[in-house]
Amino acid sequence: MPTRRVIVVGAGVGGVVAARRLRKLLSARDEIVVVDRAAEAAFAPSFPWLVTGARTASAVTARLGTLLGRSIRVVHGEVVALDPVARRVTVGDRELDADALIVALGAELAPETIPGLAAFGHNLYDAAGATAMHAALRQLRSGRVVILTAAPAYKCPAAPYETAMLIDAWLRRQGRRAQVEVDVIAAEAAPMPAAGPAIGVAVSGMLAAKRIGYTPGRQVVHVNPAAGSLQFDDGRVEQVDLLGYVPPHRAPGCVRGSVLAGAGGWIAADRATLETTFPGVYAIGDVTSIPLASGRPLPKAGVFAHRQADVVAANLAHAWTGRGAPAAFDGHGACFVETGDGRAGYGAGNFYAEPAPGIVLRQPSRIAHWGKVAYERLWLRGIVVGLPG
Ligand SMILES: Cc1cc2nc3c(=O)[nH]c(=O)nc-3n(C[C@H](O)[C@H](O)[C@H](O)COP(=O)(O)OP(=O)(O)OC[C@H]3O[C@@H](n4cnc5c(N)ncnc54)[C@H](O)[C@@H]3O)c2cc1C
């Protein structure tokens, strides 16, 4: 039988899980190639812990070799073009052809689309920005910290709320909470809107109980670094001493520039199989846009990238080897919501449920916090645990 090749484009959560599962399921003769611009990957769910100094960037980063193992070929370089008709990936000036293509390129962060934002604030969605936010927090004796979401839709919709709650707990431990105001100003109308109104009420209740100010539904349009002020689309201006922000997201440039780009530049994929309209080409994780019954897209989160990768790997292996059974992504997801003081809430449910997602958020507990820590430690050691079905 001839050797076949799968190219997994992107070595984030979805790409790593897809490649690892395929390596287990396919014949050793079949080649699995993973392409990424980076030689290492940070575990993003740990970034809120960088903000409070509970982790360092190096402690939450692993080499791709650790994450992928030896029997997966890694090609380092910038993906500049995707041709789903030919199943061809252009990496720098090289062209790689595949029998199957799995696009797992995530979302691109675009802070520069809000003038002044990057010059004044710290990007909570990259390791360097979260680390710089911690250094700035350590310097702050009094004043106002604002956690800002600079666009209404972003990956891990819990993260800015978790970050605000972790900052609150850290300031209390430092004995500085009375001197420092903590506020969340959000572009979205409620916390985690795709999870349904009950989750929004629960999370805003948690913020209120911690005396974290919360103003939803306000879109920042401009930041004035010299004045330390944020200008919003309703004309109001907010003064800020320390700003941590979630930047606007967009689909990666090579996706936007390809025929794969659908609405808003994201890739439309079958909600169950993640196959695109191009045979043998799949898209998983943050790079996709999957509409829900509510009209909102499925949130961008590692848990979905992981489960979708499992499904694509199982189906490809079934098609190529005849072994196993076809699988379908059913919309289930779960997430930890760190609330500070070594506790986390745990939300889980089915985002494909109709007419509305059935998501339940459990009371914060130490067990949930340690569940997240355990997952982090295993992932960074290259141990990919299966998620419940
Ligand atoms: C602060 C924070 C906290 C989070 N917490 C959670 C959480 O608790 N639970 C959860 O489920 N999710 C969480 N997430 C979201 C989660 O990290 C993402 O949803 C997940 O990583 C998406 O996986 P992915 O494979 O689609 O993309 P990514 O993991 O982003 O991987 C994309 C890969 O593609 C590569 N790439 C992109 N463009 C190119 C190019 N042109 N050429 C070469 N390589 C390229 C990148 O280098 C990257 O390695 C969090 C995210 C953040 C930022």
GROMACS .gro file of N, CA, C and O in nm, residues 82-195:
model
  456
   82LEU      N    1  -0.254   2.839   0.148
   82LEU     CA    2  -0.324   2.710   0.160
   82LEU      C    3  -0.404   2.690   0.032
   82LEU      O    4  -0.480   2.779  -0.007
   83ASP      N    5  -0.385   2.575  -0.031
   83ASP     CA    6  -0.463   2.545  -0.151
   83ASP      C    7  -0.542   2.416  -0.122
   83ASP      O    8  -0.489   2.305  -0.133
   84PRO      N    9  -0.669   2.432  -0.081
   84PRO     CA   10  -0.746   2.313  -0.042
   84PRO      C   11  -0.784   2.225  -0.161
   84PRO      O   12  -0.814   2.108  -0.141
   85VAL      N   13  -0.783   2.279  -0.281
   85VAL     CA   14  -0.818   2.198  -0.398
   85VAL      C   15  -0.706   2.098  -0.424
   85VAL      O   16  -0.728   1.976  -0.439
   86ALA      N   17  -0.583   2.147  -0.421
   86ALA     CA   18  -0.467   2.058  -0.442
   86ALA      C   19  -0.421   1.994  -0.311
   86ALA      O   20  -0.330   1.911  -0.313
   87ARG      N   21  -0.484   2.032  -0.199
   87ARG     CA   22  -0.439   1.992  -0.063
   87ARG      C   23  -0.290   2.023  -0.050
   87ARG      O   24  -0.208   1.937  -0.018
   88ARG      N   25  -0.257   2.149  -0.075
   88ARG     CA   26  -0.117   2.194  -0.076
   88ARG      C   27  -0.099   2.307   0.025
   88ARG      O   28  -0.183   2.396   0.035
   89VAL      N   29   0.013   2.300   0.098
   89VAL     CA   30   0.047   2.403   0.197
   89VAL      C   31   0.179   2.466   0.153
   89VAL      O   32   0.276   2.394   0.125
   90THR      N   33   0.183   2.598   0.147
   90THR     CA   34   0.309   2.664   0.115
   90THR      C   35   0.370   2.716   0.245
   90THR      O   36   0.308   2.797   0.315
   91VAL      N   37   0.489   2.665   0.275
   91VAL     CA   38   0.560   2.703   0.399
   91VAL      C   39   0.685   2.778   0.354
   91VAL      O   40   0.778   2.718   0.301
   92GLY      N   41   0.684   2.911   0.376
   92GLY     CA   42   0.794   2.991   0.318
   92GLY      C   43   0.792   2.972   0.168
   92GLY      O   44   0.691   2.996   0.102
   93ASP      N   45   0.905   2.922   0.112
   93ASP     CA   46   0.907   2.901  -0.033
   93ASP      C   47   0.894   2.753  -0.070
   93ASP      O   48   0.921   2.713  -0.183
   94ARG      N   49   0.853   2.669   0.030
   94ARG     CA   50   0.837   2.525   0.001
   94ARG      C   51   0.690   2.489  -0.014
   94ARG      O   52   0.606   2.542   0.058
   95GLU      N   53   0.665   2.395  -0.104
   95GLU     CA   54   0.527   2.347  -0.118
   95GLU      C   55   0.519   2.204  -0.070
   95GLU      O   56   0.603   2.120  -0.105
   96LEU      N   57   0.419   2.174   0.014
   96LEU     CA   58   0.399   2.039   0.067
   96LEU      C   59   0.260   1.992   0.026
   96LEU      O   60   0.161   2.063   0.047
   97ASP      N   61   0.253   1.873  -0.031
   97ASP     CA   62   0.124   1.818  -0.073
   97ASP      C   63   0.081   1.707   0.022
   97ASP      O   64   0.165   1.637   0.079
   98ALA      N   65  -0.051   1.691   0.035
   98ALA     CA   66  -0.102   1.592   0.131
   98ALA      C   67  -0.219   1.515   0.074
   98ALA      O   68  -0.286   1.562  -0.018
   99ASP      N   69  -0.244   1.399   0.131
   99ASP     CA   70  -0.367   1.325   0.099
   99ASP      C   71  -0.482   1.377   0.184
   99ASP      O   72  -0.597   1.368   0.146
  100ALA      N   73  -0.448   1.427   0.302
  100ALA     CA   74  -0.549   1.492   0.387
  100ALA      C   75  -0.484   1.610   0.457
  100ALA      O   76  -0.366   1.603   0.495
  101LEU      N   77  -0.564   1.714   0.474
  101LEU     CA   78  -0.513   1.838   0.534
  101LEU      C   79  -0.601   1.872   0.654
  101LEU      O   80  -0.724   1.871   0.642
  102ILE      N   81  -0.538   1.898   0.766
  102ILE     CA   82  -0.615   1.942   0.884
  102ILE      C   83  -0.566   2.082   0.920
  102ILE      O   84  -0.450   2.100   0.959
  103VAL      N   85  -0.652   2.180   0.904
  103VAL     CA   86  -0.614   2.319   0.930
  103VAL      C   87  -0.648   2.351   1.076
  103VAL      O   88  -0.765   2.345   1.116
  104ALA      N   89  -0.544   2.382   1.153
  104ALA     CA   90  -0.563   2.409   1.297
  104ALA      C   91  -0.478   2.531   1.333
  104ALA      O   92  -0.396   2.527   1.424
  105LEU      N   93  -0.501   2.640   1.260
  105LEU     CA   94  -0.414   2.757   1.272
  105LEU      C   95  -0.459   2.856   1.378
  105LEU      O   96  -0.396   2.961   1.397
  106GLY      N   97  -0.568   2.829   1.448
  106GLY     CA   98  -0.609   2.916   1.558
  106GLY      C   99  -0.656   3.052   1.510
  106GLY      O  100  -0.695   3.069   1.394
  107ALA      N  101  -0.653   3.147   1.600
  107ALA     CA  102  -0.696   3.284   1.570
  107ALA      C  103  -0.575   3.375   1.581
  107ALA      O  104  -0.487   3.353   1.664
  108GLU      N  105  -0.573   3.478   1.498
  108GLU     CA  106  -0.464   3.577   1.503
  108GLU      C  107  -0.509   3.692   1.594
  108GLU      O  108  -0.626   3.733   1.588
  109LEU      N  109  -0.419   3.741   1.675
  109LEU     CA  110  -0.452   3.853   1.765
  109LEU      C  111  -0.420   3.984   1.693
  109LEU      O  112  -0.313   3.996   1.631
  110ALA      N  113  -0.509   4.080   1.705
  110ALA     CA  114  -0.492   4.204   1.627
  110ALA      C  115  -0.509   4.328   1.715
  110ALA      O  116  -0.599   4.410   1.693
  111PRO      N  117  -0.421   4.347   1.817
  111PRO     CA  118  -0.437   4.465   1.904
  111PRO      C  119  -0.422   4.597   1.829
  111PRO      O  120  -0.482   4.698   1.867
  112GLU      N  121  -0.347   4.593   1.717
  112GLU     CA  122  -0.320   4.718   1.643
  112GLU      C  123  -0.446   4.776   1.578
  112GLU      O  124  -0.444   4.891   1.534
  113THR      N  125  -0.555   4.699   1.576
  113THR     CA  126  -0.677   4.752   1.515
  113THR      C  127  -0.748   4.854   1.606
  113THR      O  128  -0.841   4.920   1.563
  114ILE      N  129  -0.706   4.862   1.732
  114ILE     CA  130  -0.758   4.967   1.822
  114ILE      C  131  -0.641   5.063   1.849
  114ILE      O  132  -0.546   5.027   1.921
  115PRO      N  133  -0.646   5.185   1.793
  115PRO     CA  134  -0.532   5.275   1.810
  115PRO      C  135  -0.497   5.297   1.957
  115PRO      O  136  -0.585   5.323   2.040
  116GLY      N  137  -0.369   5.287   1.988
  116GLY     CA  138  -0.318   5.317   2.122
  116GLY      C  139  -0.325   5.200   2.219
  116GLY      O  140  -0.261   5.202   2.325
  117LEU      N  141  -0.400   5.095   2.185
  117LEU     CA  142  -0.423   4.985   2.280
  117LEU      C  143  -0.291   4.917   2.321
  117LEU      O  144  -0.260   4.903   2.440
  118ALA      N  145  -0.213   4.877   2.222
  118ALA     CA  146  -0.089   4.802   2.252
  118ALA      C  147   0.015   4.891   2.319
  118ALA      O  148   0.097   4.843   2.397
  119ALA      N  149   0.011   5.021   2.290
  119ALA     CA  150   0.111   5.112   2.348
  119ALA      C  151   0.085   5.134   2.497
  119ALA      O  152   0.178   5.162   2.573
  120PHE      N  153  -0.040   5.121   2.539
  120PHE     CA  154  -0.072   5.153   2.678
  120PHE      C  155  -0.098   5.029   2.764
  120PHE      O  156  -0.059   5.023   2.881
  121GLY      N  157  -0.163   4.929   2.705
  121GLY     CA  158  -0.207   4.815   2.786
  121GLY      C  159  -0.118   4.693   2.770
  121GLY      O  160  -0.022   4.692   2.694
  122HIS      N  161  -0.150   4.591   2.847
  122HIS     CA  162  -0.078   4.462   2.841
  122HIS      C  163  -0.172   4.358   2.783
  122HIS      O  164  -0.285   4.342   2.831
  123ASN      N  165  -0.120   4.286   2.684
  123ASN     CA  166  -0.200   4.185   2.615
  123ASN      C  167  -0.206   4.059   2.703
  123ASN      O  168  -0.108   3.985   2.715
  124LEU      N  169  -0.324   4.034   2.760
  124LEU     CA  170  -0.340   3.919   2.851
  124LEU      C  171  -0.339   3.787   2.775
  124LEU      O  172  -0.333   3.681   2.835
  125TYR      N  173  -0.347   3.795   2.639
  125TYR     CA  174  -0.357   3.674   2.558
  125TYR      C  175  -0.223   3.633   2.498
  125TYR      O  176  -0.220   3.549   2.407
  126ASP      N  177  -0.114   3.693   2.543
  126ASP     CA  178   0.016   3.631   2.512
  126ASP      C  179   0.101   3.628   2.638
  126ASP      O  180   0.079   3.704   2.732
  127ALA      N  181   0.195   3.534   2.637
  127ALA     CA  182   0.272   3.509   2.759
  127ALA      C  183   0.351   3.631   2.802
  127ALA      O  184   0.358   3.664   2.921
  128ALA      N  185   0.408   3.703   2.704
  128ALA     CA  186   0.488   3.821   2.738
  128ALA      C  187   0.400   3.929   2.798
  128ALA      O  188   0.437   3.996   2.896
  129GLY      N  189   0.282   3.949   2.740
  129GLY     CA  190   0.191   4.053   2.790
  129GLY      C  191   0.142   4.021   2.930
  129GLY      O  192   0.135   4.108   3.017
  130ALA      N  193   0.107   3.894   2.953
  130ALA     CA  194   0.057   3.855   3.086
  130ALA      C  195   0.168   3.870   3.190
  130ALA      O  196   0.144   3.911   3.304
  131THR      N  197   0.292   3.840   3.150
  131THR     CA  198   0.406   3.854   3.241
  131THR      C  199   0.431   4.002   3.272
  131THR      O  200   0.456   4.040   3.388
  132ALA      N  201   0.421   4.087   3.169
  132ALA     CA  202   0.440   4.231   3.189
  132ALA      C  203   0.329   4.288   3.278
  132ALA      O  204   0.353   4.379   3.359
  133MET      N  205   0.211   4.233   3.265
  133MET     CA  206   0.099   4.278   3.351
  133MET      C  207   0.132   4.249   3.497
  133MET      O  208   0.104   4.330   3.586
  134HIS      N  209   0.192   4.134   3.522
  134HIS     CA  210   0.229   4.101   3.660
  134HIS      C  211   0.332   4.201   3.714
  134HIS      O  212   0.318   4.250   3.828
  135ALA      N  213   0.432   4.231   3.631
  135ALA     CA  214   0.536   4.326   3.676
  135ALA      C  215   0.472   4.462   3.708
  135ALA      O  216   0.506   4.526   3.809
  136ALA      N  217   0.378   4.504   3.624
  136ALA     CA  218   0.313   4.634   3.646
  136ALA      C  219   0.224   4.631   3.771
  136ALA      O  220   0.220   4.729   3.848
  137LEU      N  221   0.159   4.518   3.794
  137LEU     CA  222   0.075   4.505   3.915
  137LEU      C  223   0.159   4.517   4.041
  137LEU      O  224   0.117   4.577   4.140
  138ARG      N  225   0.277   4.458   4.036
  138ARG     CA  226   0.366   4.463   4.154
  138ARG      C  227   0.404   4.607   4.187
  138ARG      O  228   0.427   4.641   4.304
  139GLN      N  229   0.411   4.692   4.083
  139GLN     CA  230   0.449   4.833   4.104
  139GLN      C  231   0.332   4.918   4.154
  139GLN      O  232   0.354   5.025   4.211
  140LEU      N  233   0.211   4.871   4.128
  140LEU     CA  234   0.094   4.956   4.153
  140LEU      C  235   0.058   4.958   4.302
  140LEU      O  236   0.022   4.854   4.358
  141ARG      N  237   0.067   5.073   4.363
  141ARG     CA  238   0.034   5.085   4.506
  141ARG      C  239  -0.112   5.122   4.525
  141ARG      O  240  -0.175   5.086   4.623
  142SER      N  241  -0.164   5.203   4.432
  142SER     CA  242  -0.305   5.243   4.440
  142SER      C  243  -0.350   5.282   4.299
  142SER      O  244  -0.267   5.300   4.210
  143GLY      N  245  -0.481   5.293   4.280
  143GLY     CA  246  -0.532   5.335   4.150
  143GLY      C  247  -0.634   5.237   4.095
  143GLY      O  248  -0.696   5.162   4.170
  144ARG      N  249  -0.647   5.237   3.964
  144ARG     CA  250  -0.754   5.159   3.901
  144ARG      C  251  -0.696   5.064   3.796
  144ARG      O  252  -0.629   5.106   3.701
  145VAL      N  253  -0.724   4.935   3.816
  145VAL     CA  254  -0.687   4.833   3.717
  145VAL      C  255  -0.812   4.802   3.635
  145VAL      O  256  -0.918   4.776   3.692
  146VAL      N  257  -0.797   4.807   3.504
  146VAL     CA  258  -0.910   4.769   3.417
  146VAL      C  259  -0.871   4.649   3.333
  146VAL      O  260  -0.763   4.645   3.273
  147ILE      N  261  -0.961   4.550   3.332
  147ILE     CA  262  -0.951   4.437   3.239
  147ILE      C  263  -1.053   4.466   3.129
  147ILE      O  264  -1.173   4.479   3.158
  148LEU      N  265  -1.002   4.478   3.009
  148LEU     CA  266  -1.084   4.523   2.896
  148LEU      C  267  -1.094   4.414   2.791
  148LEU      O  268  -0.993   4.354   2.754
  149THR      N  269  -1.215   4.389   2.743
  149THR     CA  270  -1.225   4.306   2.623
  149THR      C  271  -1.250   4.402   2.507
  149THR      O  272  -1.347   4.477   2.506
  150ALA      N  273  -1.157   4.399   2.412
  150ALA     CA  274  -1.156   4.502   2.307
  150ALA      C  275  -1.242   4.466   2.187
  150ALA      O  276  -1.247   4.539   2.090
  151ALA      N  277  -1.308   4.351   2.194
  151ALA     CA  278  -1.405   4.309   2.092
  151ALA      C  279  -1.495   4.206   2.160
  151ALA      O  280  -1.453   4.141   2.256
  152PRO      N  281  -1.619   4.191   2.113
  152PRO     CA  282  -1.713   4.106   2.188
  152PRO      C  283  -1.687   3.956   2.177
  152PRO      O  284  -1.731   3.880   2.262
  153ALA      N  285  -1.616   3.910   2.072
  153ALA     CA  286  -1.596   3.765   2.056
  153ALA      C  287  -1.447   3.735   2.060
  153ALA      O  288  -1.369   3.796   1.988
  154TYR      N  289  -1.410   3.641   2.147
  154TYR     CA  290  -1.269   3.607   2.164
  154TYR      C  291  -1.260   3.466   2.221
  154TYR      O  292  -1.357   3.414   2.277
  155LYS      N  293  -1.140   3.406   2.207
  155LYS     CA  294  -1.127   3.269   2.257
  155LYS      C  295  -1.131   3.266   2.410
  155LYS      O  296  -1.096   3.365   2.475
  156CYS      N  297  -1.169   3.153   2.461
  156CYS     CA  298  -1.187   3.135   2.605
  156CYS      C  299  -1.261   3.251   2.669
  156CYS      O  300  -1.201   3.335   2.736
  157PRO      N  301  -1.393   3.254   2.649
  157PRO     CA  302  -1.470   3.368   2.701
  157PRO      C  303  -1.465   3.384   2.852
  157PRO      O  304  -1.505   3.487   2.905
  158ALA      N  305  -1.413   3.283   2.924
  158ALA     CA  306  -1.402   3.296   3.070
  158ALA      C  307  -1.277   3.372   3.112
  158ALA      O  308  -1.271   3.426   3.223
  159ALA      N  309  -1.174   3.375   3.025
  159ALA     CA  310  -1.041   3.417   3.070
  159ALA      C  311  -1.033   3.558   3.129
  159ALA      O  312  -0.970   3.577   3.234
  160PRO      N  313  -1.095   3.661   3.066
  160PRO     CA  314  -1.082   3.794   3.129
  160PRO      C  315  -1.148   3.801   3.266
  160PRO      O  316  -1.099   3.872   3.356
  161TYR      N  317  -1.258   3.726   3.282
  161TYR     CA  318  -1.328   3.727   3.411
  161TYR      C  319  -1.244   3.655   3.517
  161TYR      O  320  -1.232   3.700   3.631
  162GLU      N  321  -1.184   3.542   3.476
  162GLU     CA  322  -1.093   3.471   3.567
  162GLU      C  323  -0.978   3.563   3.608
  162GLU      O  324  -0.940   3.568   3.725
  163THR      N  325  -0.923   3.632   3.508
  163THR     CA  326  -0.806   3.717   3.536
  163THR      C  327  -0.841   3.824   3.638
  163THR      O  328  -0.764   3.850   3.732
  164ALA      N  329  -0.959   3.886   3.622
  164ALA     CA  330  -1.001   3.990   3.718
  164ALA      C  331  -1.014   3.930   3.858
  164ALA      O  332  -0.972   3.991   3.958
  165MET      N  333  -1.071   3.809   3.867
  165MET     CA  334  -1.091   3.748   4.001
  165MET      C  335  -0.957   3.707   4.062
  165MET      O  336  -0.937   3.718   4.184
  166LEU      N  337  -0.863   3.663   3.979
  166LEU     CA  338  -0.731   3.627   4.031
  166LEU      C  339  -0.656   3.752   4.078
  166LEU      O  340  -0.585   3.749   4.179
  167ILE      N  341  -0.673   3.863   4.005
  167ILE     CA  342  -0.608   3.989   4.047
  167ILE      C  343  -0.667   4.034   4.180
  167ILE      O  344  -0.594   4.077   4.271
  168ASP      N  345  -0.798   4.025   4.194
  168ASP     CA  346  -0.864   4.062   4.320
  168ASP      C  347  -0.802   3.983   4.436
  168ASP      O  348  -0.764   4.040   4.540
  169ALA      N  349  -0.790   3.850   4.418
  169ALA     CA  350  -0.738   3.765   4.527
  169ALA      C  351  -0.592   3.799   4.555
  169ALA      O  352  -0.549   3.803   4.672
  170TRP      N  353  -0.515   3.825   4.449
  170TRP     CA  354  -0.372   3.857   4.466
  170TRP      C  355  -0.356   3.989   4.543
  170TRP      O  356  -0.274   3.998   4.634
  171LEU      N  357  -0.437   4.088   4.506
  171LEU     CA  358  -0.428   4.218   4.575
  171LEU      C  359  -0.467   4.203   4.722
  171LEU      O  360  -0.406   4.266   4.810
  172ARG      N  361  -0.566   4.118   4.749
  172ARG     CA  362  -0.603   4.094   4.891
  172ARG      C  363  -0.485   4.034   4.966
  172ARG      O  364  -0.454   4.073   5.078
  173ARG      N  365  -0.419   3.937   4.903
  173ARG     CA  366  -0.303   3.874   4.970
  173ARG      C  367  -0.191   3.975   4.994
  173ARG      O  368  -0.118   3.967   5.092
  174GLN      N  369  -0.178   4.071   4.902
  174GLN     CA  370  -0.073   4.173   4.916
  174GLN      C  371  -0.113   4.283   5.015
  174GLN      O  372  -0.033   4.375   5.039
  175GLY      N  373  -0.237   4.280   5.062
  175GLY     CA  374  -0.286   4.386   5.152
  175GLY      C  375  -0.309   4.518   5.081
  175GLY      O  376  -0.309   4.624   5.142
  176ARG      N  377  -0.333   4.512   4.948
  176ARG     CA  378  -0.347   4.635   4.871
  176ARG      C  379  -0.486   4.652   4.808
  176ARG      O  380  -0.509   4.746   4.734
  177ARG      N  381  -0.576   4.559   4.836
  177ARG     CA  382  -0.704   4.562   4.765
  177ARG      C  383  -0.782   4.689   4.793
  177ARG      O  384  -0.851   4.742   4.703
  178ALA      N  385  -0.773   4.741   4.917
  178ALA     CA  386  -0.851   4.861   4.951
  178ALA      C  387  -0.803   4.982   4.871
  178ALA      O  388  -0.880   5.076   4.846
  179GLN      N  389  -0.678   4.980   4.828
  179GLN     CA  390  -0.625   5.097   4.754
  179GLN      C  391  -0.639   5.082   4.603
  179GLN      O  392  -0.611   5.176   4.528
  180VAL      N  393  -0.673   4.961   4.556
  180VAL     CA  394  -0.677   4.939   4.411
  180VAL      C  395  -0.818   4.895   4.369
  180VAL      O  396  -0.870   4.795   4.417
  181GLU      N  397  -0.874   4.973   4.281
  181GLU     CA  398  -1.005   4.940   4.225
  181GLU      C  399  -0.982   4.841   4.110
  181GLU      O  400  -0.886   4.858   4.032
  182VAL      N  401  -1.067   4.739   4.099
  182VAL     CA  402  -1.055   4.643   3.988
  182VAL      C  403  -1.187   4.645   3.911
  182VAL      O  404  -1.294   4.625   3.971
  183ASP      N  405  -1.178   4.671   3.780
  183ASP     CA  406  -1.299   4.678   3.697
  183ASP      C  407  -1.281   4.595   3.571
  183ASP      O  408  -1.171   4.589   3.515
  184VAL      N  409  -1.391   4.536   3.527
  184VAL     CA  410  -1.395   4.473   3.395
  184VAL      C  411  -1.484   4.561   3.308
  184VAL      O  412  -1.598   4.591   3.345
  185ILE      N  413  -1.430   4.602   3.193
  185ILE     CA  414  -1.513   4.674   3.094
  185ILE      C  415  -1.514   4.585   2.970
  185ILE      O  416  -1.409   4.555   2.913
  186ALA      N  417  -1.634   4.541   2.933
  186ALA     CA  418  -1.644   4.437   2.830
  186ALA      C  419  -1.722   4.485   2.709
  186ALA      O  420  -1.822   4.556   2.721
  187ALA      N  421  -1.675   4.440   2.592
  187ALA     CA  422  -1.747   4.472   2.468
  187ALA      C  423  -1.873   4.388   2.455
  187ALA      O  424  -1.972   4.430   2.395
  188GLU      N  425  -1.871   4.267   2.512
  188GLU     CA  426  -1.988   4.179   2.502
  188GLU      C  427  -2.094   4.221   2.605
  188GLU      O  428  -2.062   4.283   2.706
  189ALA      N  429  -2.219   4.180   2.576
  189ALA     CA  430  -2.331   4.227   2.658
  189ALA      C  431  -2.340   4.156   2.793
  189ALA      O  432  -2.406   4.204   2.885
  190ALA      N  433  -2.276   4.039   2.806
  190ALA     CA  434  -2.280   3.962   2.931
  190ALA      C  435  -2.163   3.865   2.929
  190ALA      O  436  -2.113   3.832   2.821
  191PRO      N  437  -2.119   3.817   3.046
  191PRO     CA  438  -2.009   3.721   3.046
  191PRO      C  439  -2.048   3.593   2.971
  191PRO      O  440  -2.159   3.543   2.988
  192MET      N  441  -1.956   3.542   2.890
  192MET     CA  442  -1.970   3.412   2.823
  192MET      C  443  -2.107   3.397   2.757
  192MET      O  444  -2.182   3.302   2.787
  193PRO      N  445  -2.143   3.489   2.666
  193PRO     CA  446  -2.281   3.492   2.617
  193PRO      C  447  -2.326   3.365   2.546
  193PRO      O  448  -2.444   3.329   2.554
  194ALA      N  449  -2.234   3.292   2.479
  194ALA     CA  450  -2.278   3.172   2.406
  194ALA      C  451  -2.322   3.061   2.502
  194ALA      O  452  -2.391   2.968   2.462
  195ALA      N  453  -2.282   3.073   2.629
  195ALA     CA  454  -2.319   2.969   2.726
  195ALA      C  455  -2.458   2.991   2.784
  195ALA      O  456  -2.507   2.907   2.860
   0.00000   0.00000   0.00000
